[in-house]
Coordinates of C-alpha atoms and ligand atoms in Angstrom, one line a residue:
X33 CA -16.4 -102.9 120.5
X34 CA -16.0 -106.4 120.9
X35 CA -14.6 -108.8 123.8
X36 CA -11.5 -109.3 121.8
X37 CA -10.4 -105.9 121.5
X38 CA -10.3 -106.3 125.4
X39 CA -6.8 -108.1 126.5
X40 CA -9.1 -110.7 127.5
X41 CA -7.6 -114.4 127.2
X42 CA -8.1 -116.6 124.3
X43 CA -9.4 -119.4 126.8
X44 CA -12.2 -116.5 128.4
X45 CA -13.3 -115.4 125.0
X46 CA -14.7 -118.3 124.1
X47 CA -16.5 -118.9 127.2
X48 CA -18.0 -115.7 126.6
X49 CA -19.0 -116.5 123.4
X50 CA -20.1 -120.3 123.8
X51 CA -21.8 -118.0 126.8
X52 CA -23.8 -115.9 123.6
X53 CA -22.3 -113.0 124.3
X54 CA -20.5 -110.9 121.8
X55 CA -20.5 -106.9 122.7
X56 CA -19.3 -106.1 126.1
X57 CA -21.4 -104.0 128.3
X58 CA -19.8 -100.4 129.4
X59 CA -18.7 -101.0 132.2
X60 CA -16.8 -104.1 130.8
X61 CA -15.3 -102.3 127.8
X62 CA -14.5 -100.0 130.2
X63 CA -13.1 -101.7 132.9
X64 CA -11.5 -105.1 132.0
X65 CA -8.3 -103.2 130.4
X66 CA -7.8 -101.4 133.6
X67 CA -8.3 -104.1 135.4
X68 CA -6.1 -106.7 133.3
X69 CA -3.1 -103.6 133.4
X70 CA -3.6 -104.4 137.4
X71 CA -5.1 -100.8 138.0
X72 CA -7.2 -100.3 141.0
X73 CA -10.6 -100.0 140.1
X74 CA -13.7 -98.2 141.5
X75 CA -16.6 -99.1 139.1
X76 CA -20.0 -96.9 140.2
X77 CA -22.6 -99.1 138.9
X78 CA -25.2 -101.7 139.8
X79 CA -27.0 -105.0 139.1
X80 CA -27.7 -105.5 135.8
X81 CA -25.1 -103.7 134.4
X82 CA -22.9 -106.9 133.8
X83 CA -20.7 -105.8 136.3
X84 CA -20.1 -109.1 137.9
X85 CA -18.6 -110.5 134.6
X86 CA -16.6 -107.4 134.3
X87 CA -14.4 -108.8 137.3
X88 CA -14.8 -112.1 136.3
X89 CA -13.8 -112.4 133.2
X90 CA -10.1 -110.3 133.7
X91 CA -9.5 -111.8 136.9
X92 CA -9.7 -115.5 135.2
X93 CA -7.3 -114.4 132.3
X94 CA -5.0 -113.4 134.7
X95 CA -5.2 -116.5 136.8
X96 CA -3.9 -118.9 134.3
X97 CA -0.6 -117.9 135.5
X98 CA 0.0 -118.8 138.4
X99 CA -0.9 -121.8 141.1
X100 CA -2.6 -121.9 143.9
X101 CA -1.1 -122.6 147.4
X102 CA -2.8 -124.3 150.9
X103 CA -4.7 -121.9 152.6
X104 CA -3.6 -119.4 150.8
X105 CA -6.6 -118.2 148.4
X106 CA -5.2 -116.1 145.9
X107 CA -8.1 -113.6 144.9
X108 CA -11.0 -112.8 147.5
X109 CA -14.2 -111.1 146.4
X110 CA -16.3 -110.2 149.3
X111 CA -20.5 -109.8 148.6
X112 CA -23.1 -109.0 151.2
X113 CA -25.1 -111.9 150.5
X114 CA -25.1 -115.3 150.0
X115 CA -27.1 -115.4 146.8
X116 CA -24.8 -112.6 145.4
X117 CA -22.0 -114.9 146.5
X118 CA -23.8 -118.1 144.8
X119 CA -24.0 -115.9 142.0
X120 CA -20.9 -114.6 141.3
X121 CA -19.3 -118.1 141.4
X122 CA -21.9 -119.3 138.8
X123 CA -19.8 -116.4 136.9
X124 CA -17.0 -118.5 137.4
X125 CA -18.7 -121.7 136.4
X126 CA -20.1 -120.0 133.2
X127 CA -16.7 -118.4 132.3
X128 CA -14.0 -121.0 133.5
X129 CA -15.4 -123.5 131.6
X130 CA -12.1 -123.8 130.0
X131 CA -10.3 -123.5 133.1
X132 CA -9.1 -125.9 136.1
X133 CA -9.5 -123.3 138.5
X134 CA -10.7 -123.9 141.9
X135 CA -13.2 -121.5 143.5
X136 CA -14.6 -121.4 147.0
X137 CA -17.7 -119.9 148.5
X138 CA -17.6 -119.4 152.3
X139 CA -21.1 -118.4 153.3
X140 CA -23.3 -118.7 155.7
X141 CA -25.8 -122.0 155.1
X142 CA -23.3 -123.8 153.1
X143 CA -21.1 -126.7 155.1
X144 CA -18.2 -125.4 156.7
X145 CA -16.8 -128.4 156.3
X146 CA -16.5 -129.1 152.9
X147 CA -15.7 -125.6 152.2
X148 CA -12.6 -125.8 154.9
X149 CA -11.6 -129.2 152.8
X150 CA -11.6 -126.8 149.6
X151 CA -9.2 -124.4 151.4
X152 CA -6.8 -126.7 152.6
X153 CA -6.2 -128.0 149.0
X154 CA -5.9 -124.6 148.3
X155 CA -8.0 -122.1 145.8
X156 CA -7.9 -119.7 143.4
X157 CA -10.8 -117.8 144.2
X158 CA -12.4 -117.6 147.3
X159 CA -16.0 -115.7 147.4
X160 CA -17.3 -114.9 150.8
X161 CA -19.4 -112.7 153.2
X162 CA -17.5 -110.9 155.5
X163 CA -18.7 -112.7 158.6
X164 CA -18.2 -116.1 157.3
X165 CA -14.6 -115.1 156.0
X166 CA -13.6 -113.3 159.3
X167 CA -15.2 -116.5 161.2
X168 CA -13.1 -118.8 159.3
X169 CA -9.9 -116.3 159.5
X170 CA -10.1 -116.5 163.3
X171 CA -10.7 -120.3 163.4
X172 CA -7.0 -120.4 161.9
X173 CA -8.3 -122.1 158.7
X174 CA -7.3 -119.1 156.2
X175 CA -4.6 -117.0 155.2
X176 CA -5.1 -114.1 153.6
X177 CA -1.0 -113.2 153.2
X178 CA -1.5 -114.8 149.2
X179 CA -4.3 -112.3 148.1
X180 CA -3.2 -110.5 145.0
X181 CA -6.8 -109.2 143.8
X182 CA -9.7 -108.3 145.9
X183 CA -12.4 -107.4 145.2
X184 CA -15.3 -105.7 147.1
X185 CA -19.1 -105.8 145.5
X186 CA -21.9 -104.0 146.8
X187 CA -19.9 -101.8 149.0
X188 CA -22.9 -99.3 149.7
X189 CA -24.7 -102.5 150.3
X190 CA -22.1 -103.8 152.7
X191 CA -22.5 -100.2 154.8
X192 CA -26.1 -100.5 154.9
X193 CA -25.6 -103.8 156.3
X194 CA -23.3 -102.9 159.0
X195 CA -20.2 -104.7 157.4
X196 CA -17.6 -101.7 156.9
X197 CA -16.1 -102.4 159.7
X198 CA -15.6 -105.9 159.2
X199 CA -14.3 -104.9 155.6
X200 CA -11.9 -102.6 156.7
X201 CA -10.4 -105.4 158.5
X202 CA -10.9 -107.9 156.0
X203 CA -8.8 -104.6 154.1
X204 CA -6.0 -104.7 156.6
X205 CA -5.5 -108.4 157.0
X206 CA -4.9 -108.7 152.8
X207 CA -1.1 -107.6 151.4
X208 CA -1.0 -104.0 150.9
X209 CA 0.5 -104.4 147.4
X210 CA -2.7 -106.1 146.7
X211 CA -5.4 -104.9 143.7
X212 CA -8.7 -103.6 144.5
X213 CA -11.3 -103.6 142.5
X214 CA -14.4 -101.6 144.6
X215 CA -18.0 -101.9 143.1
X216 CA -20.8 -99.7 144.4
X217 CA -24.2 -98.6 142.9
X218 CA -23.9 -95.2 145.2
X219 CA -21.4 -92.8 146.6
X220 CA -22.1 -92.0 150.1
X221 CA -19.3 -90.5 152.2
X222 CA -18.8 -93.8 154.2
X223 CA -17.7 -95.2 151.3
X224 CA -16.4 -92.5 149.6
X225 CA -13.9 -92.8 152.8
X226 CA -13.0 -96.6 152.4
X227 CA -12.2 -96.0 148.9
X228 CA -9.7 -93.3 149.6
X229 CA -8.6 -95.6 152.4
X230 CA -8.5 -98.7 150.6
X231 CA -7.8 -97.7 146.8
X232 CA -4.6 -97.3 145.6
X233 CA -5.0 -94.3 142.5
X234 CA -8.3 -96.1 140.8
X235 CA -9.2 -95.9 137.9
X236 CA -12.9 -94.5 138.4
X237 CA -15.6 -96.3 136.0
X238 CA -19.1 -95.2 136.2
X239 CA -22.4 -96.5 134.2
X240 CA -25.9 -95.7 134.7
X241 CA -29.1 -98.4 134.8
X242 CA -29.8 -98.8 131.4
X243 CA -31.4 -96.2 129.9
X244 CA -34.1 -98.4 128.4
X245 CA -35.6 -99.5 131.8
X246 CA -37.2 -96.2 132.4
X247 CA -39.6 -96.3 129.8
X248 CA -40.9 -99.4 129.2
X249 CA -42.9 -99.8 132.7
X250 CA -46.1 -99.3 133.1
X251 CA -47.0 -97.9 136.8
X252 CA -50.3 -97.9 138.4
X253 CA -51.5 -97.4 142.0
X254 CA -55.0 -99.2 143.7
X255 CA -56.9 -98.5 146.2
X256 CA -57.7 -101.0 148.6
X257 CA -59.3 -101.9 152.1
X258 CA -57.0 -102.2 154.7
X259 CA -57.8 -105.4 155.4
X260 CA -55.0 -108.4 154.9
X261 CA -57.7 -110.3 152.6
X262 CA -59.2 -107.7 151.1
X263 CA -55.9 -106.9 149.6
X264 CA -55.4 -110.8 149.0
X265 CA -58.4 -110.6 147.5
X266 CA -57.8 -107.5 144.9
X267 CA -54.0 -109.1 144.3
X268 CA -55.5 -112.3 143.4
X269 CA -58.4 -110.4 140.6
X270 CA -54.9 -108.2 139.6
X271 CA -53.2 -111.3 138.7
X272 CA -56.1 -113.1 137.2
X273 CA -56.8 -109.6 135.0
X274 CA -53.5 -108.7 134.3
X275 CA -52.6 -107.7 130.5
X276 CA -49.9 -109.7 128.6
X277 CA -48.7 -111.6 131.8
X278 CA -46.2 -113.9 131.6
X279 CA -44.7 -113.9 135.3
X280 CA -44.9 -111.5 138.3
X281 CA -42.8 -110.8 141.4
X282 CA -45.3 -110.0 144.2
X283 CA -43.4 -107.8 147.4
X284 CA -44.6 -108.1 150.7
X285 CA -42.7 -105.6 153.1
X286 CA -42.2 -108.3 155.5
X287 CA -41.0 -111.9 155.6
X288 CA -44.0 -112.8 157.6
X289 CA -46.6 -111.8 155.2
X290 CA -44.5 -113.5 152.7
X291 CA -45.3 -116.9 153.8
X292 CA -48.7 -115.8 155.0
X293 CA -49.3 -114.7 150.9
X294 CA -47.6 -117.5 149.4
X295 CA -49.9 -119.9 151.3
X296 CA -53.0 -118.1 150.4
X297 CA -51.8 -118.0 146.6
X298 CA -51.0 -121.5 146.9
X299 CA -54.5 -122.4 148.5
X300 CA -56.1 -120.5 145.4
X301 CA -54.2 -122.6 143.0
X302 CA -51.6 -120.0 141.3
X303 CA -48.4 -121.1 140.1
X304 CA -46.3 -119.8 143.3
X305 CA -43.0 -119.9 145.3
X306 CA -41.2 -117.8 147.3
X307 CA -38.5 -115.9 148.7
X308 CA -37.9 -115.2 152.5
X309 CA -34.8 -114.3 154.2
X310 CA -35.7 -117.6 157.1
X311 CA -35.8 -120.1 154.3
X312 CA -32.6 -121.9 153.8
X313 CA -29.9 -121.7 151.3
X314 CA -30.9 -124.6 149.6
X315 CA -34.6 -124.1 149.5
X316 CA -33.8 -120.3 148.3
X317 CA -31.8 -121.8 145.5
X318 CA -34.4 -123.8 144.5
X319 CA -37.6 -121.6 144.8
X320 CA -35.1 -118.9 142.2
X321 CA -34.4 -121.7 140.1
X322 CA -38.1 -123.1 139.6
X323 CA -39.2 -119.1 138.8
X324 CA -36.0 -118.4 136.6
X325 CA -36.9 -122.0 134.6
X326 CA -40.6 -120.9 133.9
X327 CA -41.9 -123.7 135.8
X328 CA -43.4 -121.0 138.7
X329 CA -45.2 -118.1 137.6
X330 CA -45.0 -115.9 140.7
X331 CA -42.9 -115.4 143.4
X332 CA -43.5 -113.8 146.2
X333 CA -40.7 -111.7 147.5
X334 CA -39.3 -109.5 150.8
X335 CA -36.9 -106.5 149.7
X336 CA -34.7 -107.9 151.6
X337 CA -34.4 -111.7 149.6
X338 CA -35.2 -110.4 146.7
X339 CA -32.3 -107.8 146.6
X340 CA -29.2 -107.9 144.4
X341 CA -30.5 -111.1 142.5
X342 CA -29.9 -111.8 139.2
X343 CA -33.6 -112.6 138.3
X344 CA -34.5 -112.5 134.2
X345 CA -37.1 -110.0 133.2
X346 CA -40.6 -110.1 134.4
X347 CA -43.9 -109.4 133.2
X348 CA -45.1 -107.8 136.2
X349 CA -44.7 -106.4 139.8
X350 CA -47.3 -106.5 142.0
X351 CA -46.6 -104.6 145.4
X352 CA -48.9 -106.2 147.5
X353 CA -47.3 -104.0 150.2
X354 CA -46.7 -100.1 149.5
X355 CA -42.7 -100.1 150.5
X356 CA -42.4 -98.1 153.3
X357 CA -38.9 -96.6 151.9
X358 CA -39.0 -94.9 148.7
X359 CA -35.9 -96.4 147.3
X360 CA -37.6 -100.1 147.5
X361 CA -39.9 -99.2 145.2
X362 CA -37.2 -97.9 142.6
X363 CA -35.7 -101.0 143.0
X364 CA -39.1 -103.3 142.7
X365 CA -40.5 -101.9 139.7
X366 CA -36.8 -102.3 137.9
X367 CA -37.6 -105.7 138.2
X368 CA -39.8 -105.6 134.9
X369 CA -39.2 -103.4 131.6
X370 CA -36.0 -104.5 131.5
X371 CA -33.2 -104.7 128.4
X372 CA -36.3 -102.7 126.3
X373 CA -39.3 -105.1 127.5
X374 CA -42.7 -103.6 128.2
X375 CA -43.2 -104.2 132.1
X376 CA -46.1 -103.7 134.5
X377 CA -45.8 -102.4 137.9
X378 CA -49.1 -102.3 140.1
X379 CA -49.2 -101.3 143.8
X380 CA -51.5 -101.6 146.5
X381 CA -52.5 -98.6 148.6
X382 CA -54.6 -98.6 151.4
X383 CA -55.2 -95.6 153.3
X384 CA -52.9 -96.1 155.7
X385 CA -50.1 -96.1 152.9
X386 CA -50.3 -92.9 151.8
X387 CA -47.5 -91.3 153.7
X388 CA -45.3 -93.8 152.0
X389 CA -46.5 -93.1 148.7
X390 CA -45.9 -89.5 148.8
X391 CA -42.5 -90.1 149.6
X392 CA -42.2 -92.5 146.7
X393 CA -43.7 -89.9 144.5
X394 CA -41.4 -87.5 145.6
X395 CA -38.2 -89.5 144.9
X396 CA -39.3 -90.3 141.4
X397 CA -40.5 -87.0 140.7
X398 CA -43.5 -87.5 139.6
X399 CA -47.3 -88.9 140.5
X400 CA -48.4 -92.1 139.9
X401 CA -51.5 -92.4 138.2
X402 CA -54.6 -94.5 139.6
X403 CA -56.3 -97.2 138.1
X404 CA -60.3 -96.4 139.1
X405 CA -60.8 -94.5 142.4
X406 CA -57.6 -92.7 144.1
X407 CA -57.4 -93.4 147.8
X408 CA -58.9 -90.1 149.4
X409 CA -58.6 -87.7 152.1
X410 CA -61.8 -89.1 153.8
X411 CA -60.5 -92.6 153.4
X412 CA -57.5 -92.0 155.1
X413 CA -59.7 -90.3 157.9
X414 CA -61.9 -93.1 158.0
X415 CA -58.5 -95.3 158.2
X416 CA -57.3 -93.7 161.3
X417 CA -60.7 -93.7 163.1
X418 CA -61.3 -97.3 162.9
X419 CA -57.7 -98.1 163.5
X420 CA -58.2 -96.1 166.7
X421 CA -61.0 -98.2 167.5
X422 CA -59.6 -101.1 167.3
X423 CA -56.7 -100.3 169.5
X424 CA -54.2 -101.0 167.1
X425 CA -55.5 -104.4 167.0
X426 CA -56.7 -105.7 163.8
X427 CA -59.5 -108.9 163.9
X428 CA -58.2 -110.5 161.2
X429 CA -56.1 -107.4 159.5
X430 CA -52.9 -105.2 160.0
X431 CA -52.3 -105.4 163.5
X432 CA -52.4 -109.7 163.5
X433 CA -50.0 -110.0 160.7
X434 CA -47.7 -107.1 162.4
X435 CA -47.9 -104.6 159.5
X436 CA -48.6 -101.3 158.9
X437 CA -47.1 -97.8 159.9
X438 CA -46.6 -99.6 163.4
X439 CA -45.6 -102.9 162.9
X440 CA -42.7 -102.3 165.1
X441 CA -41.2 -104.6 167.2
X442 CA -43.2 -107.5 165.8
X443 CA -41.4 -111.3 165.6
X444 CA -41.6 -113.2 162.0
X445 CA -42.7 -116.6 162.3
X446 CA -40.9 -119.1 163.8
X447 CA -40.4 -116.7 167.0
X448 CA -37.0 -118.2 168.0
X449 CA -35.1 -117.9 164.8
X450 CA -36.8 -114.3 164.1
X451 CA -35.2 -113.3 167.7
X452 CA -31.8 -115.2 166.9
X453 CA -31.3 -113.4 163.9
X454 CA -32.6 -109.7 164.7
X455 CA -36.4 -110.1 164.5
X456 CA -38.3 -109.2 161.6
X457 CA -37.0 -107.4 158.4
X458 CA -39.1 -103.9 158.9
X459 CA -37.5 -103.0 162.5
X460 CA -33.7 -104.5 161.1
X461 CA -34.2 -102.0 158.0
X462 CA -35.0 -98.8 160.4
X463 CA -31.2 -99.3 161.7
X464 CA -30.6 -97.7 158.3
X465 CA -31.7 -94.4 159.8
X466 CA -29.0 -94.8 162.4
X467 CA -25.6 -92.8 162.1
X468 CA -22.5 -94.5 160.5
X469 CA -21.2 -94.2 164.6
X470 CA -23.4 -96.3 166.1
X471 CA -24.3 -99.3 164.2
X472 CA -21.1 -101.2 165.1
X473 CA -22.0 -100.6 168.3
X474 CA -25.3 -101.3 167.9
X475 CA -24.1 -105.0 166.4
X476 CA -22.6 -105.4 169.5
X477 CA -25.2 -105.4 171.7
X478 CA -26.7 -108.1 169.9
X479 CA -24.4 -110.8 171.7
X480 CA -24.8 -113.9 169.7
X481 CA -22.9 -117.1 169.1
X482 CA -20.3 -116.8 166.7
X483 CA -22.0 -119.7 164.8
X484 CA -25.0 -117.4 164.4
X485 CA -23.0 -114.0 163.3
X486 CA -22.4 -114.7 159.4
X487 CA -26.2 -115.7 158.8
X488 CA -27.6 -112.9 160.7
X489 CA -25.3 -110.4 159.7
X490 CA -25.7 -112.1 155.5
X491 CA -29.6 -111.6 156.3
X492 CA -29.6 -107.7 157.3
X493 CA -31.3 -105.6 154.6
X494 CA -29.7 -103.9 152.5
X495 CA -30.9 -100.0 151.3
X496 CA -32.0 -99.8 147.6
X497 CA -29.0 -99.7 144.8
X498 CA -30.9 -98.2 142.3
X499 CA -32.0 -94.8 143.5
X500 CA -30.7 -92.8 140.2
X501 CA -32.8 -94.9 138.3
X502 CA -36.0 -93.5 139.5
X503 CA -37.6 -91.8 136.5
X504 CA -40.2 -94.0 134.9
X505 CA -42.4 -93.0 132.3
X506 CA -45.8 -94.7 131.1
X507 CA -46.6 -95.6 127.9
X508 CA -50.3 -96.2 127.5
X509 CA -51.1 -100.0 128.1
X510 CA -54.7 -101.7 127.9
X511 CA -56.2 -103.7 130.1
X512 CA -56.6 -106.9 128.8
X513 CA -59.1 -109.7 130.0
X514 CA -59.1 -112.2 132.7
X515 CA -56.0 -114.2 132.1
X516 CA -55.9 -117.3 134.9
X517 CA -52.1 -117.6 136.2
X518 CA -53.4 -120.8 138.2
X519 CA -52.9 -124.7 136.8
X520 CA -56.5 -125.6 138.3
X521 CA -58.3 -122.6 137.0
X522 CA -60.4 -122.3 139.7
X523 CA -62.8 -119.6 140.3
X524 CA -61.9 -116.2 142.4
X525 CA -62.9 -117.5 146.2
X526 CA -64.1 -115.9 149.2
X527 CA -61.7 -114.7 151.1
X528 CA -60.1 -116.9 153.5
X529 CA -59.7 -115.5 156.8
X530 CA -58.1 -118.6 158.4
X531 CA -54.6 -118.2 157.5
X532 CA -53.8 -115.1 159.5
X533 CA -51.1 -115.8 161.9
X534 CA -51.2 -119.5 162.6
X535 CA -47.9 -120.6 161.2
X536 CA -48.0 -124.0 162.4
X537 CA -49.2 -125.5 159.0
X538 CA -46.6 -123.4 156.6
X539 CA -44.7 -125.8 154.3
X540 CA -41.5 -126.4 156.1
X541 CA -39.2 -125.2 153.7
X542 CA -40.4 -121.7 154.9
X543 CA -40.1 -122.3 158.7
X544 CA -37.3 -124.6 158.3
X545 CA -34.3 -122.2 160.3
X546 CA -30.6 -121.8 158.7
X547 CA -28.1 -124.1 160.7
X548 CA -24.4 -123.9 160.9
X549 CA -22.1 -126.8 160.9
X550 CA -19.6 -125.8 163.3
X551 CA -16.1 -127.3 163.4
Ligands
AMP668 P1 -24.7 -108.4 136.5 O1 -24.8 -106.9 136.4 O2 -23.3 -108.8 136.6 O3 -25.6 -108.9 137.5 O4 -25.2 -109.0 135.1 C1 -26.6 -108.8 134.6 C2 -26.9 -109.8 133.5 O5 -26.3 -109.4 132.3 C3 -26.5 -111.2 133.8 O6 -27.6 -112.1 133.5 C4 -25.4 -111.5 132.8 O7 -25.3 -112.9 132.4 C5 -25.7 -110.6 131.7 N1 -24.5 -110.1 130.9 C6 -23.3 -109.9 131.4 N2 -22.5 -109.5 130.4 C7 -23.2 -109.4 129.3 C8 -22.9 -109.0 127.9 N3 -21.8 -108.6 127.5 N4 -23.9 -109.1 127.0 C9 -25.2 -109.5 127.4 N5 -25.5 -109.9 128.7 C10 -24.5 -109.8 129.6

């Protein structure tokens, strides 16, 4: 199968292949033809799949007829984030080179503005986030009356970040004679509803991860102290040890002891950036790009930034943090061994962790061996004990940085901004747990500022896509020898104890809050 065989344009087939590509992925050899014969579509797959370019690419053949009117976007493709947003119009970038096409991103961080101005000359393709796009709809600055193709990405995303019921709006307010073209990685009966709502007889495509990931990581589980740097300590000795290391994501499950790690990493030398959801767009953008380039070799990571994006294979992933829910750690390790590449996926377990990791165990179906001694029933004991005996207040450990199996209720850095936009990721995540019924309500309570909605809400978390994919296997891997990630090279140090919780000297870029230009 090739991408000519596909109805595709003569002006989009050579983007694609000045792009390199020459054999569609399933679910674009499935898809484009429906999609160009202006079927609805429900495509069942995730990241990684090439999904993104399977809308792409037949929505910019079709647009070369046509012209776009004031206001009056044509096509609308709705993502739950802004990065997915960002990158679905680098899609359009990398595709329409050979296009005039105009293409607008309304999301949260970005200047309303210049985005408005975009609109009023009028666009082809408008990519948003539902709150931005509702914001803008109710300022008067958008009509959606001209939308002949919508599209809806990440739909079990959207759900687990509260936004059905702006999408079902978003639904109603677009002409009913309209296309849909409905992605989502999972099936749950929310959405399973708002397709048979929203669809008009779809065409139903459905691809699986790539087979290939499954094989080619490497897991491993070890032990550590419960302590916040003896674990900074062990990740550091991980990285500096690690076996054919080229790059690493590091997962923290919270955006606090994201910055905490990255400064720590940074203090030690390593090649490091990160990726929080307080930093704003543009430092985001820039912290993927200098990771992406090769020019950073780790990157230190919350589920919750980290999720959705587009990021080349890795070496490694280090969770520095055993992920509370199961279905983050699916979608960590698929980070590396992708597209056939050997990948290593290391995770740190404390005693406390161990709950988590039998759940993690269960969902993948099977155990996880250990590298050296396994975490044991006496440790855990031993855990709980001392824990007890602090109070629930660690000197210098998990109860300072707000982790562990409490954590609850804790504020990330930069108190005001963690409050403004739903405190810290862990407790936002729990709402997951809460029934389809009461999370609108839920949102409501919340009163903020309109200005504030489309960032908080673009924030949320988002529950793991890639929960099929859980079967890995392990080929056998050596260790290798000490292999120094850092520029400096210097030696292993003691552990510093000083960068607990004092934010106040955190490079701004990871404190700096997300504003909004409002009209
Ligand atoms: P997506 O699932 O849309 O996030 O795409 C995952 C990655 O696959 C992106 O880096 C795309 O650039 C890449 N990709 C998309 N289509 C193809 C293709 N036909 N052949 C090779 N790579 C592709």
């Amino acid at each position: 199968m090739s991408f000519s065989e596909l109805g595709l344009s003569a002006k989009v087939q050579a983007a694609v292949a000045s792009a390199g590509y020459t054999t569609p992925t399933p679910i674009q050899a499935e898809a484009i033809p429906h999609v160009l014969a202006r079927r609805d579509v429900l495509g069942i797959a995730q990241t990684g799949t090439g999904k993104t370019a399977a809308f792409t690419l037949p929505m910019l053949t079709m647009l070369e007829e046509g012209r776009a009117r004031a206001r009056m976007p044509r096509t609308l493709i709705l993502e739950p984030t802004r990065e997915l947003a960002a990158q679905v119009e680098e899609n359009f970038v990398k595709y329409g080179t050979n296009h005039k096409l105009s293409v607008a991103l309304l999301i949260g961080g970005v200047s309303f503005g210049d985005q408005d101005a975009k609109l009023t000359r009028g666009v082809d393709v408008l990519i948003a986030t539902p709150g931005r796009l509702l914001d803008h709809f109710e300022r008067g600055r958008l009509l959606l009356t001209g939308v002949e193709l919508l599209v809806i990405d990440e739909a079990d995303r959207m759900l687990d970040m509260g936004f059905i019921p702006d999408i079902e709006r978003i639904c109603k307010m677009v002409p009913f004679t309209r296309q849909t073209l409905f992605f989502t990685a999972t099936m749950p009966p929310e959405i399973q509803r708002i397709t048979e709502q929203f669809l008009h007889n779809p065409v139903k495509v459905e691809v699986s991860r790539p087979a290939s990931t499954a094989g080619t990581i490497t897991q491993k589980l070890i032990k550590s102290g419960r302590k916040d740097f003896e674990k900074r300590d062990l990740l550091r000795n991980l990285i500096r040890s690690a076996d054919n290391f080229k790059n690493a994501i590091i997962f923290c499950n919270r955006k606090s002891e994201v910055a905490t790690l990255y400064k720590s990493l940074q203090k030690h030398d390593f090649s490091v950036t990160a990726l929080h959801g307080d930093m704003d767009q543009r430092a985001r953008m820039q912290a993927l790009a200098s990771f992406r380039d090769g020019s950073i070799q780790l990157l230190v990571a919350s589920d919750v930034a980290a999720r959705g994006l587009d990021i080349p294979d890795v070496s490694h992933v280090f969770n520095y943090d055993t992920p509370h829910h199961p279905e983050d750690y699916v979608h960590r390790i698929g980070r590396t061994g992708r597209a056939g590449r050997l990948g290593t996926a290391i995770t740190i377990v404390t005693p406390e962790d161990m709950k988590s990791l039998s759940a993690i165990e269960k969902l993948i179906g099977q155990p996880i061996g250990w590298e050296g001694a396994p975490v044991s029933a006496e440790d855990a004991t031993e855990a709980r004990r001392e824990r007890r005996s602090e109070g629930g207040r660690g000197e210098g450990g998990r109860g300072e940085s707000g982790r562990g199996e409490s954590g609850r209720g804790r504020r990330s850095i930069g108190t005001s901004r963690g409050e403004a936009r739903g405190g810290d990721e862990r407790p936002a995540r729990r709402e997951k747990a809460a029934s389809a019924e009461d999370r609108p309500a839920r949102r409501e309570t919340a009163a903020r500022p309109v200005e504030d909605r489309p960032a908080r809400r673009d924030d949320r978390p988002a529950q793991a896509e890639a929960r099929p994919a859980a079967r890995a296997e392990r080929p056998a891997r050596s260790q290798g020898g000490p292999r120094p990630v850092s520029s400096g090279g210097r030696p292993p140090q003691r552990p510093d104890l000083s960068d607990e919780a004092d934010v106040s000297h955190l490079p701004q870029f990871l404190l700096r809050p997300i504003t909004f230009k409002s009209r």
